[in-house]
Coordinates of N, CA and C in Angstrom, one line a residue:
X274 N 133.8 58.0 124.0 CA 132.4 57.6 124.4 C 131.7 56.9 123.3
X275 N 131.1 55.7 123.6 CA 130.4 55.0 122.6 C 129.0 55.3 122.5
X276 N 128.4 55.1 121.3 CA 127.0 55.3 121.1 C 126.4 54.1 120.4
X277 N 126.7 52.9 120.9 CA 126.3 51.6 120.3 C 124.8 51.5 120.2
X278 N 124.1 51.8 121.2 CA 122.6 51.6 121.2 C 122.0 52.5 120.2
X279 N 122.4 53.8 120.1 CA 121.9 54.7 119.1 C 122.2 54.2 117.7
X280 N 123.4 53.8 117.5 CA 123.8 53.3 116.2 C 123.0 52.1 115.7
X281 N 122.8 51.2 116.7 CA 122.0 50.0 116.4 C 120.5 50.4 116.0
X282 N 120.0 51.3 116.7 CA 118.6 51.7 116.5 C 118.5 52.4 115.1
X283 N 119.5 53.3 114.8 CA 119.4 54.0 113.5 C 119.7 53.0 112.4
X284 N 120.6 52.1 112.5 CA 120.8 51.0 111.5 C 119.5 50.3 111.2
X285 N 118.8 49.8 112.3 CA 117.6 49.0 112.2 C 116.5 49.9 111.5
X286 N 116.4 51.1 111.8 CA 115.4 52.0 111.3 C 115.6 52.2 109.8
X287 N 116.9 52.3 109.4 CA 117.1 52.4 107.9 C 116.7 51.2 107.2
X288 N 116.8 50.1 107.8 CA 116.3 48.8 107.1 C 114.8 48.8 107.1
X289 N 114.2 49.3 108.1 CA 112.7 49.3 108.2 C 112.1 50.1 107.0
X290 N 112.7 51.3 106.7 CA 112.1 52.1 105.6 C 112.2 51.4 104.3
X291 N 113.3 50.6 104.1 CA 113.4 49.8 102.9 C 112.3 48.7 102.9
X292 N 112.1 48.0 104.0 CA 111.1 47.0 104.1 C 109.7 47.5 103.9
X293 N 109.5 48.8 104.3 CA 108.2 49.4 104.1 C 107.9 49.9 102.7
X294 N 108.9 49.8 101.8 CA 108.8 50.2 100.5 C 109.0 51.7 100.2
X295 N 109.6 52.4 101.2 CA 109.7 53.8 101.0 C 111.1 54.2 100.3
X296 N 112.0 53.2 100.2 CA 113.3 53.5 99.7 C 113.7 52.5 98.7
X297 N 114.2 53.0 97.5 CA 114.8 52.1 96.5 C 116.3 52.5 96.4
X298 N 117.1 51.5 96.0 CA 118.5 51.7 96.0 C 119.1 52.4 97.2
X299 N 119.7 53.5 97.2 CA 120.1 54.2 98.4 C 119.4 55.6 98.5
X300 N 118.2 55.7 98.0 CA 117.4 56.9 98.0 C 116.7 57.2 99.3
X301 N 117.5 57.5 100.3 CA 116.9 57.8 101.6 C 117.8 57.6 102.8
X302 N 117.4 58.1 103.9 CA 118.2 58.0 105.1 C 117.4 58.3 106.3
X303 N 117.8 57.6 107.4 CA 117.2 57.8 108.7 C 118.3 58.3 109.7
X304 N 118.0 59.2 110.5 CA 118.9 59.6 111.6 C 118.1 59.6 112.9
X305 N 118.9 59.5 114.0 CA 118.3 59.6 115.4 C 119.2 60.4 116.3
X306 N 118.6 61.1 117.2 CA 119.4 62.0 118.1 C 119.4 61.5 119.5
X307 N 120.5 61.7 120.2 CA 120.6 61.6 121.6 C 120.7 63.0 122.2
X308 N 119.6 63.5 122.6 CA 119.5 64.9 122.9 C 120.4 65.2 124.2
X309 N 120.4 64.3 125.1 CA 121.2 64.5 126.3 C 122.7 64.7 126.0
X310 N 123.1 63.8 125.0 CA 124.6 63.9 124.6 C 124.8 64.9 123.6
X311 N 123.8 65.5 123.0 CA 124.0 66.5 122.0 C 124.5 66.0 120.6
X312 N 124.1 64.8 120.3 CA 124.6 64.2 119.0 C 123.4 63.6 118.2
X313 N 123.7 63.3 117.0 CA 122.8 62.5 116.2 C 123.6 61.5 115.3
X314 N 122.9 60.4 115.0 CA 123.6 59.4 114.2 C 122.8 59.2 112.9
X315 N 123.6 59.0 111.8 CA 122.9 58.9 110.5 C 123.6 57.9 109.6
X316 N 122.9 57.4 108.6 CA 123.4 56.4 107.7 C 124.6 57.0 106.9
X317 N 125.6 56.3 106.6 CA 126.7 56.8 105.7 C 126.3 56.9 104.3
X318 N 126.9 57.8 103.6 CA 126.6 58.1 102.2 C 126.9 56.9 101.3
X319 N 125.8 56.6 100.5 CA 126.0 55.6 99.4 C 126.2 54.2 99.8
X320 N 126.1 53.8 101.0 CA 126.2 52.4 101.5 C 124.9 51.7 101.3
X321 N 124.9 50.6 100.6 CA 123.7 49.8 100.4 C 123.1 49.3 101.7
X322 N 121.8 49.2 101.7 CA 121.1 48.8 103.0 C 121.4 47.3 103.3
X323 N 121.6 46.5 102.4 CA 121.9 45.1 102.7 C 123.2 45.0 103.4
X324 N 124.1 45.9 103.1 CA 125.5 45.8 103.7 C 125.6 46.6 104.9
X325 N 124.6 47.4 105.3 CA 124.7 48.3 106.4 C 124.7 47.6 107.7
X326 N 125.6 48.1 108.6 CA 125.7 47.5 109.9 C 125.9 48.7 110.9
X327 N 125.6 48.4 112.2 CA 125.7 49.5 113.2 C 127.1 50.2 113.2
X328 N 128.1 49.4 112.9 CA 129.4 50.0 112.9 C 129.6 51.0 111.8
X329 N 128.8 51.0 110.8 CA 128.9 51.9 109.7 C 128.3 53.3 110.0
X330 N 127.4 53.3 111.0 CA 126.6 54.5 111.3 C 127.5 55.6 111.8
X331 N 127.3 56.8 111.4 CA 128.2 57.9 111.8 C 127.5 58.8 112.8
X332 N 128.2 59.2 113.8 CA 127.7 60.0 114.9 C 128.3 61.4 114.8
X333 N 127.4 62.4 114.9 CA 127.9 63.8 114.7 C 127.3 64.7 115.8
X334 N 128.1 65.8 116.1 CA 127.6 66.8 117.0 C 126.5 67.6 116.4
X335 N 125.4 67.8 117.1 CA 124.2 68.5 116.6 C 124.5 69.9 116.2
X336 N 125.2 70.6 117.1 CA 125.5 72.0 116.9 C 126.5 72.3 115.9
X337 N 127.6 71.6 115.9 CA 128.8 71.9 115.0 C 128.8 71.0 113.7
X338 N 128.1 69.9 113.7 CA 128.2 69.0 112.6 C 129.4 68.2 112.5
X339 N 130.3 68.3 113.5 CA 131.6 67.6 113.5 C 131.3 66.1 113.8
X340 N 132.1 65.2 113.1 CA 132.0 63.8 113.4 C 132.5 63.5 114.7
X341 N 131.7 62.8 115.5 CA 132.1 62.4 116.9 C 132.6 60.9 116.9
X342 N 132.0 60.1 116.0 CA 132.3 58.7 116.0 C 131.9 58.1 114.6
X343 N 132.9 57.3 114.0 CA 132.6 56.7 112.7 C 133.7 57.0 111.7
X344 N 133.9 56.1 110.8 CA 135.0 56.2 109.9 C 134.5 56.6 108.5
X345 N 133.2 56.4 108.2 CA 132.7 56.6 106.8 C 132.2 58.0 106.7
X346 N 132.0 58.5 105.5 CA 131.4 59.8 105.3 C 129.9 59.7 105.6
X347 N 129.3 60.6 106.3 CA 127.9 60.6 106.6 C 127.1 60.9 105.3
X348 N 125.8 60.6 105.4 CA 124.9 60.9 104.3 C 125.1 62.3 103.8
X349 N 124.9 62.5 102.4 CA 125.0 63.8 101.9 C 123.9 64.7 102.4
X350 N 122.8 64.2 102.9 CA 121.7 65.0 103.5 C 122.0 65.3 105.0
X351 N 123.1 65.0 105.5 CA 123.4 65.3 106.9 C 123.2 66.7 107.3
X352 N 123.6 67.7 106.5 CA 123.3 69.1 106.9 C 121.8 69.4 107.1
X353 N 121.0 68.8 106.2 CA 119.6 69.0 106.4 C 119.1 68.5 107.7
X354 N 119.5 67.3 108.1 CA 119.1 66.7 109.3 C 119.6 67.6 110.5
X355 N 120.8 68.1 110.4 CA 121.3 68.9 111.4 C 120.5 70.2 111.7
X356 N 120.1 70.8 110.6 CA 119.3 72.0 110.7 C 117.9 71.7 111.4
X357 N 117.3 70.6 111.0 CA 116.1 70.2 111.7 C 116.3 69.9 113.2
X358 N 117.3 69.3 113.5 CA 117.6 69.0 115.0 C 117.9 70.4 115.7
X359 N 118.6 71.2 115.1 CA 118.9 72.5 115.7 C 117.7 73.4 115.8
X360 N 116.7 73.3 114.9 CA 115.6 74.2 114.9 C 114.4 73.7 115.5
X361 N 114.2 72.3 115.6 CA 113.1 71.7 116.2 C 113.6 70.9 117.4
X362 N 113.7 71.5 118.6 CA 114.3 70.8 119.7 C 113.4 69.6 120.2
X363 N 112.1 69.6 119.8 CA 111.2 68.5 120.2 C 111.5 67.2 119.6
X364 N 112.3 67.2 118.5 CA 112.4 65.9 117.7 C 113.7 65.2 118.0
X365 N 113.6 63.9 117.8 CA 114.8 63.1 118.0 C 115.0 62.0 116.9
X366 N 114.3 62.1 115.8 CA 114.4 61.2 114.7 C 113.9 61.9 113.4
X367 N 114.7 61.7 112.3 CA 114.4 62.3 111.0 C 114.5 61.2 110.0
X368 N 113.5 61.2 109.0 CA 113.5 60.3 107.9 C 113.3 61.1 106.6
X369 N 114.2 60.8 105.7 CA 114.1 61.3 104.3 C 114.0 60.2 103.3
X370 N 113.0 60.2 102.5 CA 112.9 59.2 101.4 C 112.5 59.9 100.1
X371 N 112.5 59.0 99.1 CA 111.9 59.5 97.8 C 110.8 58.6 97.5
X372 N 109.9 58.3 98.5 CA 108.8 57.4 98.3 C 107.9 58.0 97.2
X373 N 107.3 57.1 96.4 CA 106.7 57.4 95.1 C 105.7 58.5 95.2
X374 N 104.6 58.3 96.0 CA 103.5 59.3 95.9 C 103.8 60.6 96.6
X375 N 104.5 60.6 97.7 CA 104.9 61.8 98.3 C 105.9 62.6 97.5
X376 N 106.8 61.9 96.8 CA 107.7 62.6 95.9 C 106.9 63.2 94.7
X377 N 105.9 62.4 94.2 CA 105.1 63.0 93.1 C 104.4 64.3 93.5
X378 N 103.9 64.3 94.8 CA 103.3 65.6 95.3 C 104.3 66.7 95.3
X379 N 105.5 66.4 95.8 CA 106.6 67.4 95.9 C 107.0 67.9 94.5
X380 N 107.0 67.0 93.5 CA 107.4 67.4 92.2 C 106.2 68.2 91.5
X381 N 105.0 67.8 91.8 CA 103.9 68.5 91.2 C 103.5 69.8 91.9
X382 N 104.2 70.1 93.0 CA 103.9 71.3 93.8 C 102.5 71.2 94.5
X383 N 102.2 70.0 95.0 CA 100.9 69.8 95.6 C 101.0 69.5 97.0
X384 N 100.4 70.3 97.9 CA 100.4 69.9 99.3 C 99.4 68.8 99.6
X385 N 99.5 68.2 100.7 CA 98.6 67.1 101.0 C 97.6 67.5 102.1
X386 N 96.4 67.8 101.6 CA 95.3 68.2 102.6 C 94.8 67.0 103.3
X387 N 94.2 67.2 104.5 CA 93.7 66.2 105.3 C 92.3 65.7 104.7
X388 N 92.3 64.6 104.0 CA 91.1 64.1 103.3 C 90.4 63.1 104.1
X389 N 91.0 62.6 105.2 CA 90.3 61.6 106.0 C 91.0 61.4 107.4
X390 N 90.4 60.5 108.1 CA 90.8 60.3 109.5 C 92.2 59.6 109.6
X391 N 92.6 58.8 108.6 CA 93.9 58.2 108.6 C 95.0 59.3 108.7
X392 N 94.8 60.4 107.9 CA 95.7 61.5 108.0 C 95.6 62.2 109.3
X393 N 94.3 62.5 109.7 CA 94.1 63.2 111.0 C 94.7 62.6 112.2
X394 N 94.8 61.3 112.2 CA 95.4 60.6 113.3 C 96.8 60.9 113.6
X395 N 97.5 61.4 112.5 CA 99.0 61.6 112.6 C 99.4 63.1 112.3
X396 N 98.7 63.8 111.4 CA 99.0 65.1 111.0 C 97.9 66.0 111.3
X397 N 98.1 67.1 112.0 CA 97.0 68.0 112.4 C 96.8 69.1 111.3
X398 N 96.4 68.6 110.1 CA 96.1 69.5 109.0 C 97.0 69.2 107.8
X399 N 97.0 70.1 106.8 CA 97.7 69.9 105.6 C 99.2 69.7 105.8
X400 N 99.8 68.7 105.1 CA 101.2 68.5 105.1 C 101.8 69.5 104.1
X401 N 102.6 70.4 104.5 CA 103.0 71.6 103.7 C 104.1 71.3 102.7
X402 N 104.2 72.2 101.7 CA 105.2 72.2 100.7 C 106.1 73.4 100.8
X403 N 107.4 73.2 100.7 CA 108.3 74.3 100.8 C 108.2 75.1 99.5
X404 N 108.8 76.3 99.5 CA 109.0 77.0 98.2 C 110.2 76.4 97.5
X405 N 110.3 76.7 96.2 CA 111.4 76.3 95.4 C 112.7 77.1 95.9
X406 N 113.8 76.4 96.0 CA 115.0 77.0 96.4 C 115.5 77.9 95.2
X407 N 116.2 78.9 95.6 CA 116.8 79.8 94.6 C 118.1 79.2 94.0
X408 N 118.5 79.7 92.9 CA 119.7 79.2 92.3 C 120.9 79.4 93.2
X409 N 120.9 80.5 93.9 CA 122.0 80.8 94.9 C 122.0 79.8 96.0
X410 N 120.8 79.5 96.5 CA 120.7 78.5 97.6 C 121.1 77.1 97.2
X411 N 120.8 76.8 96.0 CA 121.2 75.5 95.4 C 122.8 75.4 95.2
X412 N 123.3 76.5 94.8 CA 124.8 76.5 94.5 C 125.6 76.6 95.7
X413 N 125.1 77.2 96.8 CA 125.9 77.3 98.0 C 125.2 76.6 99.2
X414 N 125.9 75.6 99.7 CA 125.3 74.9 100.9 C 123.9 74.3 100.6
X415 N 123.8 73.6 99.5 CA 122.5 73.1 99.1 C 121.8 72.3 100.2
X416 N 122.5 71.3 100.7 CA 121.8 70.5 101.7 C 121.4 71.2 103.0
X417 N 122.3 72.1 103.4 CA 121.9 72.9 104.6 C 120.7 73.8 104.3
X418 N 120.7 74.4 103.1 CA 119.6 75.3 102.7 C 118.3 74.5 102.5
X419 N 118.4 73.2 102.2 CA 117.2 72.4 102.2 C 116.5 72.4 103.6
X420 N 117.3 72.3 104.6 CA 116.8 72.4 106.0 C 116.3 73.8 106.3
X421 N 117.0 74.8 105.8 CA 116.5 76.2 106.0 C 115.2 76.4 105.4
X422 N 114.9 76.0 104.2 CA 113.6 76.3 103.6 C 112.5 75.5 104.3
X423 N 112.8 74.3 104.8 CA 111.8 73.6 105.6 C 111.4 74.4 106.9
X424 N 112.4 74.8 107.6 CA 112.2 75.6 108.8 C 111.5 76.9 108.5
X425 N 111.9 77.5 107.4 CA 111.2 78.8 107.0 C 109.7 78.5 106.7
X426 N 109.4 77.4 106.1 CA 108.0 77.1 105.8 C 107.2 77.0 107.1
X427 N 107.7 76.4 108.1 CA 107.0 76.2 109.4 C 106.9 77.5 110.1
X428 N 108.0 78.3 110.2 CA 108.0 79.5 110.9 C 107.0 80.5 110.2
X429 N 107.1 80.7 108.9 CA 106.3 81.6 108.2 C 104.8 81.2 108.2
X430 N 104.6 79.9 108.2 CA 103.2 79.4 108.2 C 102.6 79.2 109.6
X431 N 103.4 79.5 110.6 CA 102.9 79.4 112.0 C 102.6 77.9 112.3
X432 N 103.4 77.0 111.8 CA 103.1 75.5 111.9 C 103.9 74.9 113.0
X433 N 103.3 73.9 113.7 CA 104.0 73.2 114.7 C 104.7 72.0 114.2
X434 N 106.0 71.7 114.4 CA 106.6 70.5 113.9 C 106.2 69.3 114.7
X435 N 105.5 69.5 115.8 CA 105.0 68.3 116.6 C 103.6 67.9 116.1
X436 N 102.8 68.9 115.7 CA 101.5 68.7 115.2 C 101.5 68.2 113.7
X437 N 102.5 68.7 112.9 CA 102.6 68.4 111.6 C 104.0 67.9 111.4
X438 N 104.3 66.6 111.7 CA 105.7 66.1 111.7 C 106.2 65.6 110.3
X439 N 106.0 66.5 109.3 CA 106.5 66.1 108.0 C 106.3 67.3 107.0
X440 N 107.0 67.2 105.9 CA 107.0 68.2 104.9 C 107.3 67.7 103.5
X441 N 106.9 68.4 102.5 CA 107.4 68.1 101.1 C 108.3 69.2 100.7
X442 N 109.5 68.8 100.3 CA 110.4 69.8 99.7 C 110.2 69.9 98.2
X443 N 109.9 71.1 97.8 CA 109.5 71.3 96.4 C 110.5 70.7 95.4
X444 N 110.1 69.9 94.5 CA 111.0 69.3 93.5 C 111.9 68.2 94.0
X445 N 111.7 67.9 95.2 CA 112.7 66.9 95.8 C 112.0 65.7 96.4
X446 N 111.4 65.9 97.6 CA 110.7 64.7 98.2 C 110.3 65.0 99.7
X447 N 109.9 64.0 100.4 CA 109.4 64.2 101.8 C 110.5 64.0 102.8
X448 N 110.3 64.8 103.9 CA 111.0 64.6 105.1 C 110.0 64.4 106.2
X449 N 110.2 63.5 107.2 CA 109.3 63.3 108.3 C 110.2 63.2 109.6
X450 N 109.6 63.4 110.7 CA 110.3 63.4 112.0 C 109.4 63.0 113.1
X451 N 110.0 62.9 114.3 CA 109.2 62.5 115.5 C 110.0 62.7 116.7
X452 N 109.3 62.4 117.8 CA 109.9 62.5 119.2 C 111.0 61.5 119.4
X453 N 111.0 60.4 118.6 CA 112.0 59.4 118.6 C 112.1 58.8 117.3
X454 N 113.1 57.9 117.1 CA 113.3 57.3 115.8 C 112.1 56.5 115.3
X455 N 111.5 55.7 116.2 CA 110.4 54.8 115.8 C 109.2 55.7 115.4
X456 N 108.9 56.8 116.1 CA 107.8 57.7 115.7 C 108.1 58.3 114.3
X457 N 109.3 58.7 114.1 CA 109.7 59.4 112.8 C 109.5 58.4 111.7
X458 N 109.9 57.1 111.8 CA 109.7 56.1 110.8 C 108.2 56.0 110.5
X459 N 107.4 55.9 111.6 CA 105.9 55.7 111.5 C 105.3 56.9 110.7
X460 N 105.8 58.1 111.0 CA 105.3 59.3 110.3 C 105.6 59.3 108.9
X461 N 106.8 58.8 108.5 CA 107.2 58.7 107.1 C 106.3 57.7 106.4
X462 N 106.0 56.6 107.0 CA 105.1 55.6 106.4 C 103.8 56.2 106.2
X463 N 103.2 56.9 107.2 CA 101.9 57.5 107.0 C 101.9 58.6 106.0
X464 N 103.0 59.4 105.9 CA 103.1 60.5 104.9 C 102.9 59.9 103.5
X465 N 103.6 58.8 103.2 CA 103.5 58.2 101.9 C 102.1 57.7 101.7
X466 N 101.5 57.1 102.7 CA 100.2 56.5 102.5 C 99.2 57.5 102.3
X467 N 99.2 58.7 103.0 CA 98.2 59.7 102.7 C 98.4 60.4 101.4
X468 N 99.7 60.4 100.9 CA 99.9 60.9 99.6 C 99.3 60.0 98.6
X469 N 99.4 58.7 98.8 CA 98.9 57.7 97.9 C 97.4 57.8 97.9
X470 N 96.8 57.9 99.0 CA 95.3 57.9 99.1 C 94.7 59.2 98.6
X471 N 95.5 60.3 98.7 CA 95.1 61.6 98.1 C 95.0 61.4 96.6
X472 N 96.0 60.8 96.0 CA 95.9 60.5 94.5 C 94.7 59.7 94.1
X473 N 94.5 58.6 94.9 CA 93.3 57.7 94.6 C 92.0 58.5 94.8
X474 N 91.9 59.2 95.9 CA 90.7 60.0 96.2 C 90.4 61.0 95.1
X475 N 91.4 61.7 94.7 CA 91.1 62.8 93.7 C 90.9 62.1 92.3
X476 N 91.4 60.9 92.1 CA 91.1 60.2 90.8 C 89.7 59.8 90.8
X477 N 89.2 59.3 91.9 CA 87.8 58.8 92.0 C 86.8 60.0 92.0
X478 N 87.2 61.1 92.6 CA 86.4 62.3 92.7 C 87.3 63.6 92.8
X479 N 87.5 64.2 91.6 CA 88.3 65.4 91.6 C 87.8 66.5 92.5
X480 N 86.6 66.5 92.8 CA 86.0 67.5 93.7 C 86.0 67.2 95.2
X481 N 86.6 66.1 95.5 CA 86.6 65.7 97.0 C 87.3 66.8 97.8
X482 N 86.7 67.1 99.0 CA 87.2 68.1 99.8 C 87.8 67.6 101.1
X483 N 88.6 68.3 101.8 CA 89.2 67.9 103.1 C 88.0 67.7 104.1
X484 N 88.3 66.8 105.1 CA 87.3 66.6 106.1 C 87.0 67.8 106.9
X485 N 85.8 67.9 107.6 CA 85.5 69.1 108.4 C 86.5 69.2 109.6
X486 N 86.6 70.4 110.0 CA 87.6 70.7 111.2 C 87.2 69.9 112.4
X487 N 85.9 69.7 112.7 CA 85.5 69.0 113.9 C 86.0 67.6 113.8
X488 N 86.0 66.9 112.7 CA 86.5 65.6 112.6 C 88.0 65.5 112.7
X489 N 88.7 66.5 112.1 CA 90.2 66.6 112.2 C 90.5 66.8 113.7
X490 N 89.9 67.7 114.4 CA 90.2 67.9 115.8 C 90.0 66.6 116.6
X491 N 88.8 66.0 116.4 CA 88.5 64.8 117.2 C 89.6 63.7 117.0
X492 N 90.0 63.4 115.8 CA 90.9 62.3 115.5 C 92.3 62.7 116.0
X493 N 92.8 63.9 115.7 CA 94.2 64.2 116.2 C 94.2 64.4 117.7
X494 N 93.3 65.1 118.3 CA 93.4 65.4 119.7 C 93.1 64.2 120.6
X495 N 92.3 63.2 120.1 CA 92.1 62.0 120.9 C 93.4 61.2 121.0
X496 N 94.3 61.4 120.1 CA 95.6 60.7 120.2 C 96.7 61.5 120.8
X497 N 96.7 62.8 120.5 CA 97.8 63.7 120.8 C 97.5 64.9 121.7
X498 N 96.2 65.1 122.0 CA 95.8 66.3 122.7 C 96.0 66.1 124.2
X499 N 95.8 67.2 125.0 CA 96.0 67.1 126.5 C 95.1 66.1 127.2
X500 N 94.0 65.8 126.6 CA 93.0 64.8 127.2 C 92.9 63.6 126.3
X501 N 94.0 63.2 125.7 CA 94.1 62.1 124.8 C 93.6 60.8 125.5
X502 N 92.8 60.0 124.8 CA 92.4 58.8 125.4 C 92.6 57.5 124.5
X503 N 93.2 57.7 123.4 CA 93.5 56.6 122.5 C 94.7 55.8 123.0
X504 N 94.6 54.5 123.0 CA 95.7 53.6 123.4 C 95.7 53.3 124.9
X505 N 96.8 52.8 125.4 CA 96.9 52.4 126.8 C 97.8 53.3 127.5
X506 N 97.4 53.5 128.8 CA 98.3 54.3 129.7 C 99.4 53.4 130.3
X507 N 100.6 54.0 130.4 CA 101.7 53.2 130.9 C 102.2 53.9 132.2

């Protein structure tokens, strides 16, 4: 069974995150899922973006992690993506980068509060930070356990992965996701931008506070709520 359309979309998305300035060298990866087929496709490990083609993209079974299609080794972060797909059935795209400002927040142990409406249009509140992984978690199945601590943060915090489609992994960097690959890429771009504007905002005014709940509700719900009215109806 071929997955040419999925591989083409994933290949194109990996190039978009480079063009958007979120990825240097090979520091990142994008995956996309075909939920009906029970698979996801991801960038191969260590392959440069200039050389990347749809034929290089690796397709894996979501539940088992077994390679379904592809000759190259999948990204080293593949187990993290697999855990996110297994745990968050609403998502069909995942983006991991080491974008500068979001990574700085992850390294500094700083969550990203909602300081303005740009953030509120995409994330319904603070973008959370995971706990630090233990030495045992790092030594055994590190990449899988990266996904585990992400899911743990959402479960223990009572957070919705559809309302807050992104996270900072402590000491590591950002992951973002979405209902499809395009949405996941957009959320990764926004995550970096709100991390950047948080830095600028707090530089200008260290006492700056998050926006009021009423403004957060208005901006998020007018785009994503049950009575959303932003954009065009199709």
